[in-house]
Short mmCIF file of C-alpha atoms in Angstrom, two decimals:
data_model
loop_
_atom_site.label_atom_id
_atom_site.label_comp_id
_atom_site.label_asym_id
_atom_site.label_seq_id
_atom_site.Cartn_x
_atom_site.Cartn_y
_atom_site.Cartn_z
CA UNK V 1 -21.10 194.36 -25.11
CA UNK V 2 -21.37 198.18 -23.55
CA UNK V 3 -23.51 198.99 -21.48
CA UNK V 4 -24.58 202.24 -19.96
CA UNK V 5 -24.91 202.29 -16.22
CA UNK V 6 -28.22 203.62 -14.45
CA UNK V 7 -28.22 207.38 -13.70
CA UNK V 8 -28.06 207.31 -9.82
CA UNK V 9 -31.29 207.86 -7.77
CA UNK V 10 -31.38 210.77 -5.43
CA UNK V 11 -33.16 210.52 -2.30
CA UNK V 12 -33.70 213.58 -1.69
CA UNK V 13 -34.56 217.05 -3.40
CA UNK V 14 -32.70 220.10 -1.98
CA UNK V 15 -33.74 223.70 -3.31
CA UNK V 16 -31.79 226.95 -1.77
CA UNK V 17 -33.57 229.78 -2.30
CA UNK V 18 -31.89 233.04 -1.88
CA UNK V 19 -34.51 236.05 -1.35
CA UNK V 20 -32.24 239.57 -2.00
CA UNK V 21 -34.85 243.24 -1.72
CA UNK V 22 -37.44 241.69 0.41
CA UNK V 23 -40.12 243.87 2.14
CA UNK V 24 -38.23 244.25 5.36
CA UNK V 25 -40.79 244.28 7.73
CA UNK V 26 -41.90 240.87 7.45
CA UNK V 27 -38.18 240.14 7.69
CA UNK V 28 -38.35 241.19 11.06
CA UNK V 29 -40.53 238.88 13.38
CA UNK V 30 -40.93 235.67 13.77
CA UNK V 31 -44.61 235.68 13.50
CA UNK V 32 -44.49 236.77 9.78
CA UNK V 33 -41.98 234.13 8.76
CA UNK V 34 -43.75 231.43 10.29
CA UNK V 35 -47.12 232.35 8.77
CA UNK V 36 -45.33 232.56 5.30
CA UNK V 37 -43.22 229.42 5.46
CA UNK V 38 -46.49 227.26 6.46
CA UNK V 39 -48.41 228.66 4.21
CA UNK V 40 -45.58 227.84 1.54
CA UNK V 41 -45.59 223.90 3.28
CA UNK V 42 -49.23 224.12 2.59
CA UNK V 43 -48.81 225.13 -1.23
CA UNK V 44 -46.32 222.65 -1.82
CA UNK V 45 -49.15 219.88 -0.72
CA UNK V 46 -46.55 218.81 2.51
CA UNK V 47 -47.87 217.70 6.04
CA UNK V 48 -46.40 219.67 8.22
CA UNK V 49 -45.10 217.60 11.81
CA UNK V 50 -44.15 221.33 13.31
CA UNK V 51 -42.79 224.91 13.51
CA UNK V 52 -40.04 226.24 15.49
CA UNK V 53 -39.60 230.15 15.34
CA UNK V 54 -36.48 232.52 17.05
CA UNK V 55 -36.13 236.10 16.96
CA UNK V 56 -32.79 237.14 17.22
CA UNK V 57 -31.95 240.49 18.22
CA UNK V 58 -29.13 241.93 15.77
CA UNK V 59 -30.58 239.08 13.34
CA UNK V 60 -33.93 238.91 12.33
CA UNK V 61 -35.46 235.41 12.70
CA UNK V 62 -34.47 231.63 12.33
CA UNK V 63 -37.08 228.94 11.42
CA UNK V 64 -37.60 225.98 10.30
CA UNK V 65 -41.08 223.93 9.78
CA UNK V 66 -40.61 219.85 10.00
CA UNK V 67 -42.69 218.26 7.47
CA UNK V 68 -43.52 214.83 6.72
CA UNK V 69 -41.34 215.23 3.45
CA UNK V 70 -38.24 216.97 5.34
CA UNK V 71 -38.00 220.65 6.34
CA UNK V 72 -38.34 224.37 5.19
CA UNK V 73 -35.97 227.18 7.00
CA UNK V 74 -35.74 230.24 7.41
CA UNK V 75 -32.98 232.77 8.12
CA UNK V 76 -33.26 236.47 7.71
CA UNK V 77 -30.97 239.60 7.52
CA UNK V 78 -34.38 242.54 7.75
CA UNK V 79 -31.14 245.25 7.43
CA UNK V 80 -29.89 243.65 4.08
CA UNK V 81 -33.53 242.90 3.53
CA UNK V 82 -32.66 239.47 2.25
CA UNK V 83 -33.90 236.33 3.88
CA UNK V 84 -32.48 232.76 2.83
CA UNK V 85 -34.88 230.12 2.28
CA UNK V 86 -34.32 225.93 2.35
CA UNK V 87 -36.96 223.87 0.92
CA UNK V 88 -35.58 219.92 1.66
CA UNK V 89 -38.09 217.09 0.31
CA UNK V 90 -37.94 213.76 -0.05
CA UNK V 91 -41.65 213.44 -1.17
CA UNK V 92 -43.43 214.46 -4.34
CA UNK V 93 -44.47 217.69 -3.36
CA UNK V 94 -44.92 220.83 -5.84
CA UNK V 95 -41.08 222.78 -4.50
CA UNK V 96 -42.70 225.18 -7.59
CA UNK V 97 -44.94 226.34 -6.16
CA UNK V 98 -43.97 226.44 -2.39
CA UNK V 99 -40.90 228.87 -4.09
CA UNK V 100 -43.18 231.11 -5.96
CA UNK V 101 -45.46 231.68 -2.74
CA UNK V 102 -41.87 232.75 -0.87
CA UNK V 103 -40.92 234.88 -3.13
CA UNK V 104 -44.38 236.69 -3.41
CA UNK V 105 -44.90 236.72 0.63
CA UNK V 106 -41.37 238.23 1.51
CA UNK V 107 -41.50 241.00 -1.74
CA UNK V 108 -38.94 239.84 -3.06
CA UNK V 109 -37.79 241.67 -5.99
CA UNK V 110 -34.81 239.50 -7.18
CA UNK V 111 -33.98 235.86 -6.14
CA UNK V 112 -31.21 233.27 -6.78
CA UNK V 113 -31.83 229.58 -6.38
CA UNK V 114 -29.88 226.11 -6.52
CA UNK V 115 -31.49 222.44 -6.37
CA UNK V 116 -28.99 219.54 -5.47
CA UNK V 117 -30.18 216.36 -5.60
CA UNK V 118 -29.24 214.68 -2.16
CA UNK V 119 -28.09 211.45 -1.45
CA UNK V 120 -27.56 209.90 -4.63
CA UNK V 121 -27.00 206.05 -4.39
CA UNK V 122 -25.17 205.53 -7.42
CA UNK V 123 -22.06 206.98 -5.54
CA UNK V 124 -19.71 209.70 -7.49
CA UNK V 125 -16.15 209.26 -7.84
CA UNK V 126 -15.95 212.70 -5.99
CA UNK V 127 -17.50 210.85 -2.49
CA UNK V 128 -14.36 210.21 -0.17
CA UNK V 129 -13.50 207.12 1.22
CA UNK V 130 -13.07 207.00 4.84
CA UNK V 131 -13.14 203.12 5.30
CA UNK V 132 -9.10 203.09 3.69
CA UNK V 133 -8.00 205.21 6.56
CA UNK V 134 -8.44 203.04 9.34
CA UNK V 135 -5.05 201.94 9.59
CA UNK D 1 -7.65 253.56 -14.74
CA UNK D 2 -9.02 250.47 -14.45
CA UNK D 3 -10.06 249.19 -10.62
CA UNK D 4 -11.28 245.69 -9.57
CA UNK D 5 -14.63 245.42 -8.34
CA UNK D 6 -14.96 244.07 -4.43
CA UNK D 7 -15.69 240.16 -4.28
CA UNK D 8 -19.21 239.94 -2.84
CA UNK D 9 -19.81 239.04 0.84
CA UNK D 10 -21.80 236.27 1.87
CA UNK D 11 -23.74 236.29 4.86
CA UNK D 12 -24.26 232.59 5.18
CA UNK D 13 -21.76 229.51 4.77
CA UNK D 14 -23.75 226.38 4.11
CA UNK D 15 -22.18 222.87 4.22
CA UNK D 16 -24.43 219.85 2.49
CA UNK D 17 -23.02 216.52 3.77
CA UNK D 18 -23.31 213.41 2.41
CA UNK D 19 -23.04 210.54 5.05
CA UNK D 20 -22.79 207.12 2.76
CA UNK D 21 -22.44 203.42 4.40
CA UNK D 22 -23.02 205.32 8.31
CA UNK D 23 -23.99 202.61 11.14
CA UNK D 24 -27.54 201.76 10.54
CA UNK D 25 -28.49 201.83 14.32
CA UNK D 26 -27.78 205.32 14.77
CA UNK D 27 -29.96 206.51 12.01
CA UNK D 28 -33.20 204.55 13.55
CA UNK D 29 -34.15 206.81 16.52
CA UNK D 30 -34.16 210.49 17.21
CA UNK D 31 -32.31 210.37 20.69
CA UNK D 32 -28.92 208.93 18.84
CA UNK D 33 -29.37 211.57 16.27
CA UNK D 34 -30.18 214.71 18.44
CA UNK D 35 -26.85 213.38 20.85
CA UNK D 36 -25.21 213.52 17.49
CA UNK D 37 -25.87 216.60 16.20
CA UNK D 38 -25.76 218.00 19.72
CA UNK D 39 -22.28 217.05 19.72
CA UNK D 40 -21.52 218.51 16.34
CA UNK D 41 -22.83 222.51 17.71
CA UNK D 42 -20.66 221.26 20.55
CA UNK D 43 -17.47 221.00 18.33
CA UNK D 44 -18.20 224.03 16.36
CA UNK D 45 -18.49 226.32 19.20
CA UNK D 46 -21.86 226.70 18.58
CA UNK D 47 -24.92 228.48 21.36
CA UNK D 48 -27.88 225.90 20.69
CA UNK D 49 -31.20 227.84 20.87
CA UNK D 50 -33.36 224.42 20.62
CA UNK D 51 -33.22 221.16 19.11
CA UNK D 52 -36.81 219.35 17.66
CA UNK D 53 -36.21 215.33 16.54
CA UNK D 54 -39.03 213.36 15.06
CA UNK D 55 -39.47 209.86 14.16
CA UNK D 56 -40.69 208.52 10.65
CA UNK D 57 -41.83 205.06 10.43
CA UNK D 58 -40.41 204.47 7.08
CA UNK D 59 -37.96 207.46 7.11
CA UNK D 60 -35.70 207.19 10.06
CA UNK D 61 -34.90 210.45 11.85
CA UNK D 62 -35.55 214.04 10.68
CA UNK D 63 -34.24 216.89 13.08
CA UNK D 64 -33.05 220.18 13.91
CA UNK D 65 -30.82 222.00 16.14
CA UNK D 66 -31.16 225.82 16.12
CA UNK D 67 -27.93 227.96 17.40
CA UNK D 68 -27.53 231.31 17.69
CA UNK D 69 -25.37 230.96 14.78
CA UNK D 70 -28.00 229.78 12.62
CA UNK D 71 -28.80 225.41 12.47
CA UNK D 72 -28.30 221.46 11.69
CA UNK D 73 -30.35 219.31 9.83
CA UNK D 74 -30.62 215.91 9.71
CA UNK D 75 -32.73 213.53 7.51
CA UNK D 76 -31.61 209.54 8.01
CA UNK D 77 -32.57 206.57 5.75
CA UNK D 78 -31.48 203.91 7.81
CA UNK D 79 -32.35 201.72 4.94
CA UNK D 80 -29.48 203.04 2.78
CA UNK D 81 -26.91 203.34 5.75
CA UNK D 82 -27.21 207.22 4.57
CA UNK D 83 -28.33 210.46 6.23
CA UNK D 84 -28.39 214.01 5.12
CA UNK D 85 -26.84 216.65 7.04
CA UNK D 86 -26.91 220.27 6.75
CA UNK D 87 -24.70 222.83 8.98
CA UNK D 88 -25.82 226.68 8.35
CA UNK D 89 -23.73 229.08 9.74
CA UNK D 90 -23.77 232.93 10.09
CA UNK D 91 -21.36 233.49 12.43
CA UNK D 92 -17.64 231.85 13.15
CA UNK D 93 -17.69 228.73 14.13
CA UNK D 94 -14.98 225.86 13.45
CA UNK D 95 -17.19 223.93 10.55
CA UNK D 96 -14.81 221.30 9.81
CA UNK D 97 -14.54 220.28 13.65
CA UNK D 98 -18.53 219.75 13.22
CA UNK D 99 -18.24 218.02 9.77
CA UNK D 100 -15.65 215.61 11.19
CA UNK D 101 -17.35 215.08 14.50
CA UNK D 102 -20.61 214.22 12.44
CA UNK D 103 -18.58 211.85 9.83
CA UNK D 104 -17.09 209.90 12.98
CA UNK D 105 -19.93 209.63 14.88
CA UNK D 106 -22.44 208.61 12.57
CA UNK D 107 -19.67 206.28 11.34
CA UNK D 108 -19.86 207.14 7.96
CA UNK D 109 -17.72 205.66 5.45
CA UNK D 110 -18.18 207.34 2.72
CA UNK D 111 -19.03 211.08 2.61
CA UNK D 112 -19.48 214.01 0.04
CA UNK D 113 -19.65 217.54 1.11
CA UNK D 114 -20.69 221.00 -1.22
CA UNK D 115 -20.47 224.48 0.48
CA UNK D 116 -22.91 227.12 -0.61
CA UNK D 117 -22.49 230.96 0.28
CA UNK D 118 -25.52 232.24 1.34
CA UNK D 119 -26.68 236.18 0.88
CA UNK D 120 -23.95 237.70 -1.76
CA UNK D 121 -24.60 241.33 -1.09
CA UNK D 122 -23.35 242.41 -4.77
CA UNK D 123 -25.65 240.22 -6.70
CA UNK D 124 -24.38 238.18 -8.98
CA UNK D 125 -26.12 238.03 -12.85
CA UNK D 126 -27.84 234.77 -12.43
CA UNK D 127 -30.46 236.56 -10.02
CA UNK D 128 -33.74 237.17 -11.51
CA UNK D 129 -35.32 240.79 -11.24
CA UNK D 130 -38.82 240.52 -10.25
CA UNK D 131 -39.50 244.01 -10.16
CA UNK D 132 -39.76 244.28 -13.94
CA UNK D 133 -42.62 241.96 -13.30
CA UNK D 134 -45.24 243.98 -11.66
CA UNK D 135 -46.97 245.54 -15.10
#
């Protein structure tokens, strides 16, 4: 008798959001990022734990915002006027809408994104074994 | 005459790690995991900016380390022996020194890894144009 294994069960949801022809200006403080990325946490429905924002002086800003479900980040590049976003959840939380509030906020005018599904507990045959090579 | 266009530049390298099958005790409480990932920006060559570790009572461990160079993540489900890891790096810094530091320390035995380039500057066709969206 066949039967079909379970599809494995990801842990985690992992979208990268990449935000190209953004209005540079918010690019450029960290004040602007942070209001934008809690305001995203807040559209998504997360709970946010807290908020750490850097400005960096050839580099725009860093962020990230600690939420009960996992994290949003920030990195920007104001002279390229493209900011790359990171929206990690391990809750049910509407990633939907928290990416359609980002890319309004920052302007952007075209955006790229990728979801991976992390931690998947069905292991793939691409995982590598480390437990063969303690010889 | 026929010419080959430039390969785009990325601004960003992003590694995703999979830790499987890690020691449990290490992914309970956010002291071993900030000494871990501490360790990691060590081992990279990394300028930390800031680090921010928080407890979940049912999640294990989320935190962040922010360098100069961009950050770590780390989410931990000490119930599945498996944490989430994320390295983000704008500048040069020795990434698979970090990666292996992280894979020993958190004494993973299984791992999977994907690497993302962040920011292309010559967009690639899978972007969406917004702009045509503003009638």
């Amino acid at each position: 008798m066949s039967e079909t294994p379970a599809p494995p069960t990801a842990l985690g949801r992992h979208v990268l959001l990449e935000l190209y022809d953004c209005d540079a200006d918010l690019l450029k403080f960290p004040p602007d990022s942070e209001r934008i990325l809690l305001g995203a946490a807040a559209a998504m429905g997360a709970t946010v734990m807290g908020s750490h924002f850097h400005a960096f002086p050839t580099h725009g800003v860093s962020g990230v915002v600690i939420i009960a479900e996992s994290h949003l980040t920030v990195h920007t590049w104001p002279e390229h006027g493209y900011a790359a976003v990171d929206v990690f959840s391990c809750g049910v939380l509407d990633l939907e809408a928290g990416i359609s509030y980002l890319t309004k906020a920052y302007g952007a005018k075209r955006t790229d994104q990728k979801v991976v599904e992390r931690g998947l507990l069905t292991p793939s045959l691409k995982t590598r074994d480390h437990s063969a090579s303690s010889t």
